[in-house]
Structures are given as C-alpha cells and as structure tokens.
XYZ file of C-alpha atoms in Angstrom:
413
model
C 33.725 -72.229 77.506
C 33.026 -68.561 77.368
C 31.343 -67.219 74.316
C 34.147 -65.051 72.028
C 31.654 -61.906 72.377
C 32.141 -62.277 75.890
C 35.839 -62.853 76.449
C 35.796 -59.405 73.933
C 34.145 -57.897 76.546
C 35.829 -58.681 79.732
C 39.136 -58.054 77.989
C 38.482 -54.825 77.232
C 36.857 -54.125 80.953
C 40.367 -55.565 82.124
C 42.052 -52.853 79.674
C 40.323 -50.055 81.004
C 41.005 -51.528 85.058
C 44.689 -51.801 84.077
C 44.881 -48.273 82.244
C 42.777 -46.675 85.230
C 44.711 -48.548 88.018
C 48.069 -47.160 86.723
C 47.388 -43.827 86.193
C 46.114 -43.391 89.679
C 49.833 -45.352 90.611
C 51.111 -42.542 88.132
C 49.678 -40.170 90.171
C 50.531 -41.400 93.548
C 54.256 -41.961 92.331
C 55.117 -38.239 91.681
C 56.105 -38.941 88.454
C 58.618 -42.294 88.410
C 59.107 -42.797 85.024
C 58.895 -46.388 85.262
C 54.699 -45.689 86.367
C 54.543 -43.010 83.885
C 55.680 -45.333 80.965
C 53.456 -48.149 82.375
C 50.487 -45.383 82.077
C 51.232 -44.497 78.876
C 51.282 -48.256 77.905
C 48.184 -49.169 79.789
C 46.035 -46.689 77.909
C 47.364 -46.345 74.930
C 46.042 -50.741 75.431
C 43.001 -49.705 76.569
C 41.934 -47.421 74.070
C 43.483 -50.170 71.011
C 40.956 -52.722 72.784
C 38.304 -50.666 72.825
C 38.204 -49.807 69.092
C 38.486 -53.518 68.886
C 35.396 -53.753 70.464
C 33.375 -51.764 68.629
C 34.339 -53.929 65.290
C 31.587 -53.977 63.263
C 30.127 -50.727 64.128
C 32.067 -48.153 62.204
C 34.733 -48.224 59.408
C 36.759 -51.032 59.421
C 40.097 -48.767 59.870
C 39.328 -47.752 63.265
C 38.528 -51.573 64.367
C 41.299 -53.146 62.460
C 43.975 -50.885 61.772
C 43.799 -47.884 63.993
C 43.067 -50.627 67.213
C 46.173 -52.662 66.393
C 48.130 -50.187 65.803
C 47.268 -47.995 69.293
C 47.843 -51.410 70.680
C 51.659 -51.970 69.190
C 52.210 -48.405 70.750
C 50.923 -49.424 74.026
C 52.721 -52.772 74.304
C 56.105 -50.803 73.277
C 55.526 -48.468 76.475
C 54.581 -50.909 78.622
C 58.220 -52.437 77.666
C 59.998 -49.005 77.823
C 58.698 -48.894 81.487
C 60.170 -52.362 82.398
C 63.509 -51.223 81.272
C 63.409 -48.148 83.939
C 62.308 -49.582 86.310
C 65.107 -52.076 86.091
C 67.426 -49.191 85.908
C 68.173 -49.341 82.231
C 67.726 -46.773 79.345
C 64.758 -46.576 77.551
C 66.740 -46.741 74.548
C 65.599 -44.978 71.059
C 61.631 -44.175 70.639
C 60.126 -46.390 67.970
C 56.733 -46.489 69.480
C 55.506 -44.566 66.847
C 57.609 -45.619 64.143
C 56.416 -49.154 64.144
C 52.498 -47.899 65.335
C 52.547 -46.012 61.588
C 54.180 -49.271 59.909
C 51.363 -51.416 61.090
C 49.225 -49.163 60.546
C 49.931 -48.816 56.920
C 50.708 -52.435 56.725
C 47.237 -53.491 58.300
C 45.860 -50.422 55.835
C 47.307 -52.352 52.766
C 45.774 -55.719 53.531
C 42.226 -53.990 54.549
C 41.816 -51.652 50.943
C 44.703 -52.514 49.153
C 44.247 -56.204 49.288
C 42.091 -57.418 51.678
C 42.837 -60.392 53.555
C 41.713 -60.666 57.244
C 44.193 -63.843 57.940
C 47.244 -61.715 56.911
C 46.113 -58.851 58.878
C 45.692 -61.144 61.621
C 48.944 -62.724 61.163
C 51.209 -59.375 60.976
C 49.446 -58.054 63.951
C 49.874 -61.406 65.958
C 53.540 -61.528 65.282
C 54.083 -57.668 66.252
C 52.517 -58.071 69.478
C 54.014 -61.457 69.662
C 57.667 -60.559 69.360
C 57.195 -57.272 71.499
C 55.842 -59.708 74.235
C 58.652 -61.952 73.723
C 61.018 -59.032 74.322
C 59.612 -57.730 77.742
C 60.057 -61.510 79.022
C 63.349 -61.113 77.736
C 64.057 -58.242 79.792
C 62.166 -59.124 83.023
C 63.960 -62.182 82.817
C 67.892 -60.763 83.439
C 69.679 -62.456 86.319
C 69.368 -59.013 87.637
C 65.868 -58.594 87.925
C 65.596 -62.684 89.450
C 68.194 -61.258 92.396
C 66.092 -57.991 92.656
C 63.398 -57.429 96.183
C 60.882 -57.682 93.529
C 61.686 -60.542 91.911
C 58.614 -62.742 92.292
C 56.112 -60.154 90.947
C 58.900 -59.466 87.906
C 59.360 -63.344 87.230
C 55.381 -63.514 86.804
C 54.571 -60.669 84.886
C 57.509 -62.360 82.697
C 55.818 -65.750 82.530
C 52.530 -63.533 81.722
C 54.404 -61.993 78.563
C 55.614 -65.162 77.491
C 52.163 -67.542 77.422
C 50.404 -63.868 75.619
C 53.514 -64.133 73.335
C 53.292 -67.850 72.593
C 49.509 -67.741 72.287
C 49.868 -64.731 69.615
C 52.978 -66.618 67.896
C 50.463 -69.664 67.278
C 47.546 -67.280 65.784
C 50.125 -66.020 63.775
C 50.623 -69.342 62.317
C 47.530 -71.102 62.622
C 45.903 -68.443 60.677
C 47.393 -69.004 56.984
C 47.432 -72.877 57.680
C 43.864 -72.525 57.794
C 43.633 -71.229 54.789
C 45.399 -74.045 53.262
C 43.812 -76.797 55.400
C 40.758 -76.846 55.915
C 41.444 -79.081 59.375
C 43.416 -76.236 60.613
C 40.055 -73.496 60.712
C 38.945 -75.018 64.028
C 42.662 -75.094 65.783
C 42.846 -71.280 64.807
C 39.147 -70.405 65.847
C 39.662 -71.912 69.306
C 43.386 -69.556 69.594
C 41.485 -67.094 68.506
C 39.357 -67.477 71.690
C 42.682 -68.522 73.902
C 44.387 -65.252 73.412
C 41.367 -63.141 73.339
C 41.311 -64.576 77.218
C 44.849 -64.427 78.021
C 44.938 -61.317 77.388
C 41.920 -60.864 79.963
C 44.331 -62.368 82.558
C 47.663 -60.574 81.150
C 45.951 -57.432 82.045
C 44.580 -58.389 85.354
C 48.266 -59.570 86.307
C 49.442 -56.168 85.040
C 46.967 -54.050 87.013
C 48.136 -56.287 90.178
C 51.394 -56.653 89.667
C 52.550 -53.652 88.324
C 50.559 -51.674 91.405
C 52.941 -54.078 94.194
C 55.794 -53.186 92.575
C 55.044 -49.373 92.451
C 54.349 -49.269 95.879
C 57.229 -51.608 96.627
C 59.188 -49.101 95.130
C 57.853 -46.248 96.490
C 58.307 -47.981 100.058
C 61.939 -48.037 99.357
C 62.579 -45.272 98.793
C 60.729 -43.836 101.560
C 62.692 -46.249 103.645
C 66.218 -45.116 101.927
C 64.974 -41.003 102.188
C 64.340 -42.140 106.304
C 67.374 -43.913 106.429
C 69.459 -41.172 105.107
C 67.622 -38.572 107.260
C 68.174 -40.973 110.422
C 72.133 -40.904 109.793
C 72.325 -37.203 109.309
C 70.480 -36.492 112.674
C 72.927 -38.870 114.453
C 76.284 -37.806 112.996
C 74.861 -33.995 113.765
C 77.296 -32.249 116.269
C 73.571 -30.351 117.425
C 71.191 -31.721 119.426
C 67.964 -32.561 117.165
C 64.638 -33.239 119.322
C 60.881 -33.900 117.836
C 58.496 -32.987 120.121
C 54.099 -33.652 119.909
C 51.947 -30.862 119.907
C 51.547 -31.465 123.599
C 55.544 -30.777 124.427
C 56.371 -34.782 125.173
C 59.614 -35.645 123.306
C 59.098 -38.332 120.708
C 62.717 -38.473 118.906
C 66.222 -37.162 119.871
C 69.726 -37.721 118.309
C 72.248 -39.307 120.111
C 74.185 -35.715 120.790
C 70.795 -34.425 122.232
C 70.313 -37.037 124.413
C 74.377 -36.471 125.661
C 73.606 -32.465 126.026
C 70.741 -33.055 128.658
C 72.568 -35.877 130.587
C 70.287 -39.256 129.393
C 70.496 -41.660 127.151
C 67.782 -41.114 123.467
C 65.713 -43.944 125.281
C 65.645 -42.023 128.383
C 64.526 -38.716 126.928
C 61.743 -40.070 124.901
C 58.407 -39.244 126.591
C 59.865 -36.573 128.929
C 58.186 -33.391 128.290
C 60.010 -30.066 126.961
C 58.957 -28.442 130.840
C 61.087 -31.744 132.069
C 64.252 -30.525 130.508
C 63.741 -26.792 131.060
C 65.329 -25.012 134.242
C 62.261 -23.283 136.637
C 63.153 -19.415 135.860
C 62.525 -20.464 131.901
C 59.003 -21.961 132.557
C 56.851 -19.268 131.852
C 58.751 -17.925 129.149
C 56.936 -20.874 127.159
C 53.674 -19.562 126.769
C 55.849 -16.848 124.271
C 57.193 -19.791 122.630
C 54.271 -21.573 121.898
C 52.631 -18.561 120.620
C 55.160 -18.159 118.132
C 54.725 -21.777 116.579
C 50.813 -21.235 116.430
C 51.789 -18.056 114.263
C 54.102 -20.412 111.868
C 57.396 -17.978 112.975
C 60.996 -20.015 114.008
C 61.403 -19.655 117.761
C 64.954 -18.403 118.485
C 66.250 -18.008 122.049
C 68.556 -19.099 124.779
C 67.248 -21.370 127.555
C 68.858 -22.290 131.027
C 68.473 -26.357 130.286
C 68.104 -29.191 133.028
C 70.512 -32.012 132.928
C 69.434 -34.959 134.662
C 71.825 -34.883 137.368
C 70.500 -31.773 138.436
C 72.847 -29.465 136.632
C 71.753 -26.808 134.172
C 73.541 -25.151 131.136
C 72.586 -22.502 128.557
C 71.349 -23.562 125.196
C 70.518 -21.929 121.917
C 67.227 -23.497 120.988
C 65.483 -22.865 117.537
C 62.621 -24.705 116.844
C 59.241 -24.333 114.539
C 56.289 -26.610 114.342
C 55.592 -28.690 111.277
C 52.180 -29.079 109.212
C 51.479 -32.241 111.294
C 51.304 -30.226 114.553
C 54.866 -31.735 115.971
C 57.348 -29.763 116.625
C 61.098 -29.962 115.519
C 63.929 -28.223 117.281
C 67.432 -27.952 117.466
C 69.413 -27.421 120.716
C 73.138 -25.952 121.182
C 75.063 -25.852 124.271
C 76.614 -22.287 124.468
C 77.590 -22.461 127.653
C 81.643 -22.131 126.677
C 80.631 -19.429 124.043
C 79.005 -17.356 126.994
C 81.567 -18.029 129.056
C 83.990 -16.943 126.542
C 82.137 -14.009 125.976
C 82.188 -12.468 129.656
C 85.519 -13.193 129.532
C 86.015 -11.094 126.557
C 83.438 -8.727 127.870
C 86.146 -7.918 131.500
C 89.293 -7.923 129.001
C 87.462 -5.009 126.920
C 86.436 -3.173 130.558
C 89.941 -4.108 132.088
C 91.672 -2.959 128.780
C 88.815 0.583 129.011
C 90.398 0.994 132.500
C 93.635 0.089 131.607
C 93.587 3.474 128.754
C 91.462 5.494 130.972
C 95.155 5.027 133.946
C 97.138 5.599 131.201
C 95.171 9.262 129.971
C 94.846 10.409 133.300
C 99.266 9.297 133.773
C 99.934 10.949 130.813
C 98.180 14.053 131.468
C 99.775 14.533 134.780
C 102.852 13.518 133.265
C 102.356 16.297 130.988
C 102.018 19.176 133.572
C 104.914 17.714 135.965
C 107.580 17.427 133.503
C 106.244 20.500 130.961
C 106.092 23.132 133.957
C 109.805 23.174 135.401
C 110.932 22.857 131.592
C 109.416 26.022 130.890
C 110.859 27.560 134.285
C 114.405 26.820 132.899
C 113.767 27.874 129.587
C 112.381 31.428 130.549
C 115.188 32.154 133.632
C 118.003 31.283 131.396
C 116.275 33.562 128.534
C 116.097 36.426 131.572
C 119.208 35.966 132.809
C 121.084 35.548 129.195
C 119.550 38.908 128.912
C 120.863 40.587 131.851
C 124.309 39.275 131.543
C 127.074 41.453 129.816
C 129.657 38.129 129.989
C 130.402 37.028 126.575
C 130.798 33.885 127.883
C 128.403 33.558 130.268
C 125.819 34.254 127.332
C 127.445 31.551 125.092
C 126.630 29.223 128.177
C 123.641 30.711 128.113
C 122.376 30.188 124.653
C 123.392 27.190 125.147
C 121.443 25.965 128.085
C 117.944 27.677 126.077
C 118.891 25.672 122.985
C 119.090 22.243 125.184
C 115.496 23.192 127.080
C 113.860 24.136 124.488
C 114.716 21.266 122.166
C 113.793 18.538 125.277
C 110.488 20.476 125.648
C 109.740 19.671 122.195
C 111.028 16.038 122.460
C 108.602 15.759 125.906
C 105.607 17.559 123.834
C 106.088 15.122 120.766
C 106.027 11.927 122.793
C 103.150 12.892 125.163
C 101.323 13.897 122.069
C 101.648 10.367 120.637
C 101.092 8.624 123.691
C-alpha cells in the first residue's frame, strides 16, 4: 500500500488537474453556470488541499482550519453546480456561512481546546454530509432518465463511497480514543479517504468534462436544429454557397424557385443557375464580398427547364469564406410594376386629350357666346322699341350669365 505522504501528494496533484481541467471547460462553455459553479468548486478544492499539504510547514491555522474550511466552500459549489445543471435553483448561498462556522469551529478545537480527533471528526462529517447530499441530488429519477445519465449515476456513486469513507473517520476517530484497538482501524481510513479522494477527483475532472461537452453538443445540435426549421419554413429562397461559387445548402423554397429538388441543387455552381447576359456582372459581385459589403441586385435566374425569371438576390460572405444568400422571385412584382408603369403613361395621355379637348372646347363654345353678347348689346343700343329693348336686355342677361357658367366649368375642368 501507498505510503500516506504519498497518497497526500497525488491527491492534491488530482486537485489541481480537476480545478485546471474545469476552468479551461469554464472557459470553453461561455459561461454555463453549471461549469462556472463546478470551477468555483474545483479550486476553491484545490487550493483547501494544498494548504493541507503543506501541514507542518507553517501555522497550524492555515493547514487545519483555513484548508478545511476552503474545502467545505468548494464541496458546497461543486453541489450548487449539480443542481444547474440538472435544471434546478441553486437555492440560498451558505457557502460561506458554513466555510466561517468551520472555520471557527476547527479554530476552537486548535487554540481554544486542542484536540486533533475532534477537529478531524467535525470536518469529516461536514464534508461527509455535503457528499451525501450531491448523491442525493444526482440520484433523482430525473437525472437516471437524463442523456447523461451514466456519467451522473457515477459521479453519484463517487460522492457516496467519499461520503461513507469520511462518515467512518468521523467515527473511528473518537473510538480510538477510547479503544485503544480502534487507533489502527482509523489510521488505515485515514489512508482510504486520503485515496478516494485521489480517485473522486480524477472522476470529477473526467466526468464533469463529458458532460460539459455533452451539453455543449446539445445545444449546438438544438441552436442547428432550430436554424434548420427556420430556413425551411422561409417563404425566401436561402442558398450557402463555398468560396468557389458551388452550392453547398439550399431550403426547400430555393430549390422550388430554380426548378430542382435541394438534392439536385447541391454542388451546382452559382454560374449554373445564372442566365448568360448576368455572367459577367459577377466579377462586381464578388468584389463586393472581398470588401465585406451586402451584395444587393436583381438577376435574370436559370430554371432547370430552361426557363429564366428575375430574382432579388442579397448575399454577403461569412468569416469562414462561404457565402450566404437569399433569393426572391420578383418576377410578378416587375410585372406588376410595368403594368403600373403604362396605367400612369396611359392615364399622362389620357389628361394630356383631355387639356388639349378642353382648351378647344374653350375657344369653340366662348367665341360665338361673345358674338351674341356684343350684337345684342349693339343692337339694344340702336333700337328705339321699348319692347324690343326689354327683349333685348333680356337676351344680354341670358349670354352673359351662360358665358360665365361655360368659363366656371372649363376653369374647373
């Protein structure tokens, strides 16, 4: 069996593995807060072992007291991060609630009134029943039926045989102070846990790395998923392209647009799908995506029976060098817009027939008006008839009051 000096030793070389392996997770994960708890945890147990193993070489508060109490903290984050990653709260903080209470505890029976076994004890039951209570939690029918359940299951058996092993120092400790037959049982536990814990962290630093990326691979898989469905239900056409023009992804309604099926397109390149007159407009188009702009224009497309249509196509290339595009058919809308391009000139030439009416109008009906107007006014002023002049009158009033009538409307009109 290994010397204890040496299980010391590669416990706390698995402390610092564990704490170094998840922080690099931490920072792969962008920040999960399942991977950041387990970071906090894994150093905060890395830095408690390693002022355990420099007992004997400074004050006894940093080996004893300060060690087990870092090491309460770290155990209580490694916990909080089981709960999120299981999708629970975190719950209240009492990491460092209960890291100051052993502290001060551990404090009292180091100055106060020393006795190693009860120091021992308290700190073997702490870590014990914190142990205890990530089984507990890894454990949930839940987390059996979960994609991970395997790695959660043993990182749960892990907790409980470091739990057990810390619950029997706990107890072997006083008994050996009351029988003497007992010192040897606890001495060799001693040496047991100091070693599980070797192998707790080694399971840790494996198992807690597979299920980060496990993780992480879901939801990559649930991001491409969800991108994969909006592309498809897309009313556009949506078309990925390599940096040498041959398609290498299309939606469904791009695929319909240009005639094929999205098995069909694939491998065609852009110059496949583009009608002859738009071929060495593409040189302009390239240049733009080697400049980082959008390219926005309208393309005659090639179907694959031959026919062509008119597309909107806006496109940019991404940092990998591929670019991504979007096509519309807007052959309707231009069709729709001649069409309301000859109703505006037939409605110009339309007003123009009207003008040019009315103004004629104007000089047909407005001239012999006036004739009428001025002989009656001569000859009502020639005539000596009382009558006659009544009439007269009469006949100027009438003209001159359908002159104005003629004057208003072809004013308005």
């Amino acid at each position: 069996m290994l010397e204890f000096r040496t299980l010391v030793t590669l416990a706390l070389f698995s402390s610092l593995l564990l704490a170094f392996a998840v922080l690099f997770v931490n920072l792969k994960s962008r920040g999960e807060p399942a991977v950041r708890a387990w970071a906090w945890g894994a150093g905060l147990g890395a830095v408690g072992f390693l002022l355990f193993g420099l007992r004997g070489t400074g004050p006894e508060w940093v080996s004893f007291v300060l060690a087990n109490a870092v090491g309460v903290a770290g155990r209580i984050w490694i916990y909080y991060g089981h709960r999120l990653y299981l999708g629970k709260p975190r719950g209240p903080r009492w990491d460092i609630p209960a890291c100051l209470l052993v502290a001060a505890v551990l404090a009292y029976f180091t100055y106060v009134q020393p006795d190693p076994v009860w120091r021992l004890s308290i700190a073997s039951c702490v870590l014990c029943a914190l142990h205890v209570l990530s089984a507990q939690v890894l454990l949930t029918p839940a987390s059996r039926r979960a994609p991970d359940g395997t790695w959660l299951v043993t990182i749960a058996l892990v907790h409980l045989l470091t739990g057990l092993g810390l619950g029997l120092r706990a107890i072997l400790g006083p008994l050996a102070t009351l029988d003497p037959e007992w010192t040897q049982a606890a001495r060799l536990m001693e040496t047991l846990v100091v070693g599980n814990i070797t192998l707790f962290n080694i399971v840790l630093t494996i198992g807690l790395s597979s299920l980060t990326v496990s993780h992480t691979q879901r939801k990559f898989q649930a991001s491409e998923e969800r991108y994969r469905s909006l592309v498809e239900q897309a009313a556009y056409g949506i078309f990925v392209s390599d940096d040498r023009g041959h398609i290498v992804d299309i939606n469904a309604a791009g695929a319909a647009m240009l005639g094929y099926s999205p098995q069909e397109v694939i491998g065609l390149n852009i110059r496949d799908v583009v009608s002859e007159e738009e071929l060495p407009n593409q040189a302009a188009i390239q240049a733009i995506y080697a400049s980082g702009g959008v390219a926005t224009t309208e393309q005659r497309m090639k179907r694959k029976d031959g026919s062509s249509f008119t597309a909107e196509w806006v496109a940019r290339r991404l940092s990998d060098g591929r670019v991504m595009g979007l096509l519309r058919d807007i052959t309707l809308d231009k069709q729709h817009a001649d069409a309301l391009l000859q109703a505006k000139l037939s409605a110009e030439e339309a007003n123009r027939s009207k003008s040019e009416f009315v103004a004629n109008m104007s000089h047909e009906i407005r001239t012999p008006l006036n004739a009428i107007v001025g002989m009656a006014y001569l000859v009502r002023r020639d005539s000596t008839d009382p009558k006659q002049t009544e009439r007269l009158d009469r006949i100027e009033t009438a003209s001159s009051h359908l002159l104005s009538i003629v004057n208003d409307v072809l004013d308005i009109a």
